[in-house]
mmCIF file of C-alpha atoms in Angstrom:
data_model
loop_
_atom_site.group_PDB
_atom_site.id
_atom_site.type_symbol
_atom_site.label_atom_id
_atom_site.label_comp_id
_atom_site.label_asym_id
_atom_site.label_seq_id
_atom_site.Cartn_x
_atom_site.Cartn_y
_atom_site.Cartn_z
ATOM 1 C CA UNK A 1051 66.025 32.816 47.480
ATOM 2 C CA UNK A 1052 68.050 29.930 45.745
ATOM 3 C CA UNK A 1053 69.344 30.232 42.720
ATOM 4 C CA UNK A 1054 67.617 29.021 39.105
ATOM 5 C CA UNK A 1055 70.067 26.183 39.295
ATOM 6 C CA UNK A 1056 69.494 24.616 42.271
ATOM 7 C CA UNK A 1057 66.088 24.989 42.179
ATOM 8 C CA UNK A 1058 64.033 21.724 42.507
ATOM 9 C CA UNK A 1059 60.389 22.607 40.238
ATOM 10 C CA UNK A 1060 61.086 21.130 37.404
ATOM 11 C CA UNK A 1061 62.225 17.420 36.948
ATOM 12 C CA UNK A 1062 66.329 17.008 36.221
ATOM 13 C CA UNK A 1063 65.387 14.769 33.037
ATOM 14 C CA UNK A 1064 63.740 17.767 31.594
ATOM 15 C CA UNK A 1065 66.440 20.292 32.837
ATOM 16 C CA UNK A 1066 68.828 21.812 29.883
ATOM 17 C CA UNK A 1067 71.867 21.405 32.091
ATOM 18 C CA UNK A 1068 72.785 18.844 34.032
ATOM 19 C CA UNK A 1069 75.556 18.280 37.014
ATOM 20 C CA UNK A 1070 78.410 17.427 34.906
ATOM 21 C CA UNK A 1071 80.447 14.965 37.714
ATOM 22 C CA UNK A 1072 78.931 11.337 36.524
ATOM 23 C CA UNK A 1073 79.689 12.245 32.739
ATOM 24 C CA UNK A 1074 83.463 13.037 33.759
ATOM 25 C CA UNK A 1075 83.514 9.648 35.238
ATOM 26 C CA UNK A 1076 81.825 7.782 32.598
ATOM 27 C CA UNK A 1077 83.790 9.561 30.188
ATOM 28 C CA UNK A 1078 87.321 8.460 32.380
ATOM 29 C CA UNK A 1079 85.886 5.470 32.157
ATOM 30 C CA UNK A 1080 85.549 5.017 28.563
ATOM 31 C CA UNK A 1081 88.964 5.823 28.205
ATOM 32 C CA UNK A 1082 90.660 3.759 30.544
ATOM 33 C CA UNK A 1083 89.106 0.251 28.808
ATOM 34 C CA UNK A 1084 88.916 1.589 25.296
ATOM 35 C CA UNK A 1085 92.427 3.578 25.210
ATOM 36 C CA UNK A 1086 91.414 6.316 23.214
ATOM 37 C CA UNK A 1087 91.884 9.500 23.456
ATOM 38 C CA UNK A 1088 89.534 12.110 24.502
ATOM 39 C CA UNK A 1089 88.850 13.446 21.296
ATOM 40 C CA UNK A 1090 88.010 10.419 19.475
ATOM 41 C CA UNK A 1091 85.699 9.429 22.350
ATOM 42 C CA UNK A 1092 83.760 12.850 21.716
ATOM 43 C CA UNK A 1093 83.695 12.185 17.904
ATOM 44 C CA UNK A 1094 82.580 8.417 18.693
ATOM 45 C CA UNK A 1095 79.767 9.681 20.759
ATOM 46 C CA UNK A 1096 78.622 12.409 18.229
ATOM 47 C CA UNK A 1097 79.370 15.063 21.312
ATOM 48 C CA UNK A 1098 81.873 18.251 19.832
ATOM 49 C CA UNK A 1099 85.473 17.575 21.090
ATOM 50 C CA UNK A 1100 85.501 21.258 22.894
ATOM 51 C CA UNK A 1101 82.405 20.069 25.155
ATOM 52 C CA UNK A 1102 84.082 16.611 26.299
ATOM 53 C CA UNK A 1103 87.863 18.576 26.438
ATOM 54 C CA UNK A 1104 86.267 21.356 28.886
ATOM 55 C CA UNK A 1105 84.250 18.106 30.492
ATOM 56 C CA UNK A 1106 87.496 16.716 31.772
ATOM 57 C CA UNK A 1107 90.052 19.631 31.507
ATOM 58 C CA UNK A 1108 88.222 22.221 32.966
ATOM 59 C CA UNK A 1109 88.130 26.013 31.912
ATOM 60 C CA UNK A 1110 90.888 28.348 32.784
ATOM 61 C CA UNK A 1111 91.553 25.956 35.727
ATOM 62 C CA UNK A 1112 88.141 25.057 37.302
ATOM 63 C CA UNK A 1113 86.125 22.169 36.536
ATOM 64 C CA UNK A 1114 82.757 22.300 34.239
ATOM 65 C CA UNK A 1115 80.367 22.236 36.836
ATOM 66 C CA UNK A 1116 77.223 21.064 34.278
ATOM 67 C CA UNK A 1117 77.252 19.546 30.782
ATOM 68 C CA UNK A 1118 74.236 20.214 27.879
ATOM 69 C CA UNK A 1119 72.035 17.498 28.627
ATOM 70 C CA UNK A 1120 71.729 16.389 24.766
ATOM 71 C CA UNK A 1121 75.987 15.683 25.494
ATOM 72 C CA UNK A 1122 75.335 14.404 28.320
ATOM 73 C CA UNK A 1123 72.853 11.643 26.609
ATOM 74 C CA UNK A 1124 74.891 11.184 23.394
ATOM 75 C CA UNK A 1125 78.063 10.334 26.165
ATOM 76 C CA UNK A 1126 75.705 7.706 27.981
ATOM 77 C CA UNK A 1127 74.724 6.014 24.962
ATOM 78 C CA UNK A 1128 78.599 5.413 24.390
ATOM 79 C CA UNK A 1129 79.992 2.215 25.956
ATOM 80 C CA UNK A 1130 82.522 0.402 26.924
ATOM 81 C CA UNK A 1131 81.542 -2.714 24.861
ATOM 82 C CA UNK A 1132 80.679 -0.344 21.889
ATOM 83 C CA UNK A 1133 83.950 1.319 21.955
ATOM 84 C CA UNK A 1134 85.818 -2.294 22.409
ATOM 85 C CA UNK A 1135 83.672 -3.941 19.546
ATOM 86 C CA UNK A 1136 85.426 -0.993 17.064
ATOM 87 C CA UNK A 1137 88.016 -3.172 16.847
ATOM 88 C CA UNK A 1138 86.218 -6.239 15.690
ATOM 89 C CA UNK A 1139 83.818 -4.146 12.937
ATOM 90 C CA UNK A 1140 85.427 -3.939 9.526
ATOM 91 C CA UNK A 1141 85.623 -0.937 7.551
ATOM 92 C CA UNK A 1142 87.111 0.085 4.001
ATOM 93 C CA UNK A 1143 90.484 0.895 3.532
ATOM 94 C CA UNK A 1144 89.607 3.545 1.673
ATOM 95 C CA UNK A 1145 88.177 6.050 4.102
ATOM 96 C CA UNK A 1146 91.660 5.130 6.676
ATOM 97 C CA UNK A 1147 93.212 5.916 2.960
ATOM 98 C CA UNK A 1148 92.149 9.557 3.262
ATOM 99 C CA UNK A 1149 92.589 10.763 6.631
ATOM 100 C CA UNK A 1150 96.312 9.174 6.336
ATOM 101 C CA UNK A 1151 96.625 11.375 3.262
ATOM 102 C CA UNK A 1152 95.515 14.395 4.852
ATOM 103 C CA UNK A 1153 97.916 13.803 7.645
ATOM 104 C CA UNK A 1154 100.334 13.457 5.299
ATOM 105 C CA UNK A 1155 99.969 16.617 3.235
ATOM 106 C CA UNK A 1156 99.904 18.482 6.921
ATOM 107 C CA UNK A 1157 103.472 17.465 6.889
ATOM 108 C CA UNK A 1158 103.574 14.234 9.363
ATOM 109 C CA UNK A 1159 105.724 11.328 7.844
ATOM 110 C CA UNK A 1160 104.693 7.625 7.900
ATOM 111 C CA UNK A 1161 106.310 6.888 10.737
ATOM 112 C CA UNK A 1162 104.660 9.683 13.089
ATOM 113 C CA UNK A 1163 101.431 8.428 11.430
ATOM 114 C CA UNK A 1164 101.730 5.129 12.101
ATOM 115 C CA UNK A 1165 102.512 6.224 15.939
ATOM 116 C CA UNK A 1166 99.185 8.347 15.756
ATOM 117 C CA UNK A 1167 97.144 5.256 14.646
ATOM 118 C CA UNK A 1168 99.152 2.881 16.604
ATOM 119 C CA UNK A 1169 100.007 0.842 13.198
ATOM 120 C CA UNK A 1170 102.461 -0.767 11.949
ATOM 121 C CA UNK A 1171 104.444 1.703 9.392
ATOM 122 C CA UNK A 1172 104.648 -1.351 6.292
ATOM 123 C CA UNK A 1173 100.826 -1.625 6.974
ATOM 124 C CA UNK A 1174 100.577 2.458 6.639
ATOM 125 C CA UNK A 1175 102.784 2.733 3.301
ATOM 126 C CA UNK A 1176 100.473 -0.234 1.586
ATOM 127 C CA UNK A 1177 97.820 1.413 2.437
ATOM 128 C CA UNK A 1178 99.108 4.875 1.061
ATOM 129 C CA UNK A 1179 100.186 3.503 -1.927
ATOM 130 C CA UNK A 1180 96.254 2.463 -2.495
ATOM 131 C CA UNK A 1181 96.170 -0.941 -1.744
ATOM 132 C CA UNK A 1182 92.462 -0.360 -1.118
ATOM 133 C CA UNK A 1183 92.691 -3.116 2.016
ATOM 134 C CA UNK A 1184 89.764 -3.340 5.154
ATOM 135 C CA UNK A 1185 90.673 -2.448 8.306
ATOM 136 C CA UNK A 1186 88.787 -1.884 11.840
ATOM 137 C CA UNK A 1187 86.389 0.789 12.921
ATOM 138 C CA UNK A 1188 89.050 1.690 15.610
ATOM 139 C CA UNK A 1189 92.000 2.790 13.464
ATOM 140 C CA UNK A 1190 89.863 4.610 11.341
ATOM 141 C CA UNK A 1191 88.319 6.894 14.758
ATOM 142 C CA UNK A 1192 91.634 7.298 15.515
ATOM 143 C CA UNK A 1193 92.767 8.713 12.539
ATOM 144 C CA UNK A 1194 89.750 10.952 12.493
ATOM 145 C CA UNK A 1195 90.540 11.911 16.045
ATOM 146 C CA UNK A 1196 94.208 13.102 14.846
ATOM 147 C CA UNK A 1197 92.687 14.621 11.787
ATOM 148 C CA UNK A 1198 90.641 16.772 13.906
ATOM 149 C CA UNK A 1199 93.320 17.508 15.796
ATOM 150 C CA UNK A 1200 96.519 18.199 13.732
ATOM 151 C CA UNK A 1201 94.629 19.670 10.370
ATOM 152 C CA UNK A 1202 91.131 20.007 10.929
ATOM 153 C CA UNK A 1203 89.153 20.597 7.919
ATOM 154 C CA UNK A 1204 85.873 22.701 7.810
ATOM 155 C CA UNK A 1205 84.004 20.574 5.456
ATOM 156 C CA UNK A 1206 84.069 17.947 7.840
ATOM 157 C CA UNK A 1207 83.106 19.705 11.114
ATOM 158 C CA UNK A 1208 83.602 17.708 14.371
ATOM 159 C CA UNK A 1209 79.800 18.275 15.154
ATOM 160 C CA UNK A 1210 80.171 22.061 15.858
ATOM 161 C CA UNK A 1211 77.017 22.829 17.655
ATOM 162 C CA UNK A 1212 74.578 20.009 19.431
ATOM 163 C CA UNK A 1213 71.047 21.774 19.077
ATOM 164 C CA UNK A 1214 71.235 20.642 15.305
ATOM 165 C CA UNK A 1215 70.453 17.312 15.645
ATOM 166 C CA UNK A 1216 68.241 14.984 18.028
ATOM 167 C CA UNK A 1217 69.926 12.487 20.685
ATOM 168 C CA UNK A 1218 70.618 9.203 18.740
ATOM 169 C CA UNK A 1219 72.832 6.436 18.701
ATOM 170 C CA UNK A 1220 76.138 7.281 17.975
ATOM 171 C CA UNK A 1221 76.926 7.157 14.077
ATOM 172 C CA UNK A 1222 79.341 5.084 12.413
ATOM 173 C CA UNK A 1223 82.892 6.303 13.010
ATOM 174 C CA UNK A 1224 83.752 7.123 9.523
ATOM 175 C CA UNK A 1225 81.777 10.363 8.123
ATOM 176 C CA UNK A 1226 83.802 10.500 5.030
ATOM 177 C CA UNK A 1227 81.577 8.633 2.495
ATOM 178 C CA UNK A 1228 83.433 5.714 0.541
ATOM 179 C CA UNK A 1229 82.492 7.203 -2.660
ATOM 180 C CA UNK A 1230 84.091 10.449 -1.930
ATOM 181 C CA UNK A 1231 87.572 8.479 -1.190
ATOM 182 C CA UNK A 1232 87.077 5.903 -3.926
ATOM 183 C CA UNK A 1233 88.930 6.180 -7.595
ATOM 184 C CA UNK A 1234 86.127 6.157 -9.914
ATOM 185 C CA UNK A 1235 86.074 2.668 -11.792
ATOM 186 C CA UNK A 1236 85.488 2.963 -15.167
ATOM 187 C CA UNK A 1237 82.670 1.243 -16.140
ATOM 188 C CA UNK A 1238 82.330 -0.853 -19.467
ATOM 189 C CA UNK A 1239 79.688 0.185 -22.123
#
């Protein structure tokens, strides 16, 4: 008798697991041309950082042998190009602005920030001081990546659980809406 796993009745695209080897490559991959970390590749493909840390770390020493399949498709819809392009997409100083703050009140300094981010620390300090200035989609994963790392936050969950939502394209990487970040402007009546 074989076991459930390796049995062969029903098709793999419709299996709930699947063999988790090609995602641990594709997921190397990603890192190597992107040069991010692990974690902010999990957060860029919508997949929760524990799932893509046990992908390539293993479990109390032995590799994951199978991955979700809904991980396994958010991680394929990730690409190289997609993950390159971060740096070329603009996106508002303001939601950079926060997560630098929140590093900051976990007790990192500028400087170890601006390691974190891989910034320069005069462009960190301007933008801490609220000069409200653009900057790319990549800094801004990265400093979500070290916010979920250093001081994670539970009203902004690093997708906890993947049977909440349906396999899609992977989001924008800032979750942190503009408006929440944003001084109210007062307006004139």
């Amino acid at each position: 008798m074989t076991p459930r796993s390796c049995r062969l009745s029903e098709p793999v695209a419709h299996a709930e697991w699947l063999p988790a080897a090609p995602f641990r490559s594709h997921v190397r991959r990603l890192i190597d041309a992107s040069g991010l970390p692990w974690r902010a590749v999990a957060l860029a493909a919508r997949v929760p950082p524990k799932v893509v840390k046990t992908l390539l770390h293993g479990r109390h020493g032995r590799a994951r042998p199978r991955l979700p399949r809904v991980a396994a498709q958010q991680l394929m819809l990730l690409t190289e190009d997609s993950l390159l392009a971060l740096r070329r997409r603009r996106e508002s100083g303001w939601v950079l602005h926060a997560y630098v703050r929140r590093l900051l009140r976990a007790g990192f300094d500028v400087d170890d920030v601006a390691v974190l981010l891989r910034v320069d620390p005069s462009r960190l300090e301007s933008l801490t001081a609220g000069a409200g200035c653009a900057t790319d989609a990549y800094t801004v994963l990265l400093a979500r990546a070290a916010c979920d790392a250093l001081c994670p936050d539970d009203s902004d969950p690093a997708y906890a659980t993947l049977d909440a939502e349906p396999v899609r394209e992977p989001a924008p990487v800032s979750t942190v809406p503009v408006e929440a970040v944003r001084p109210a402007v007062p307006q004139a009546a």
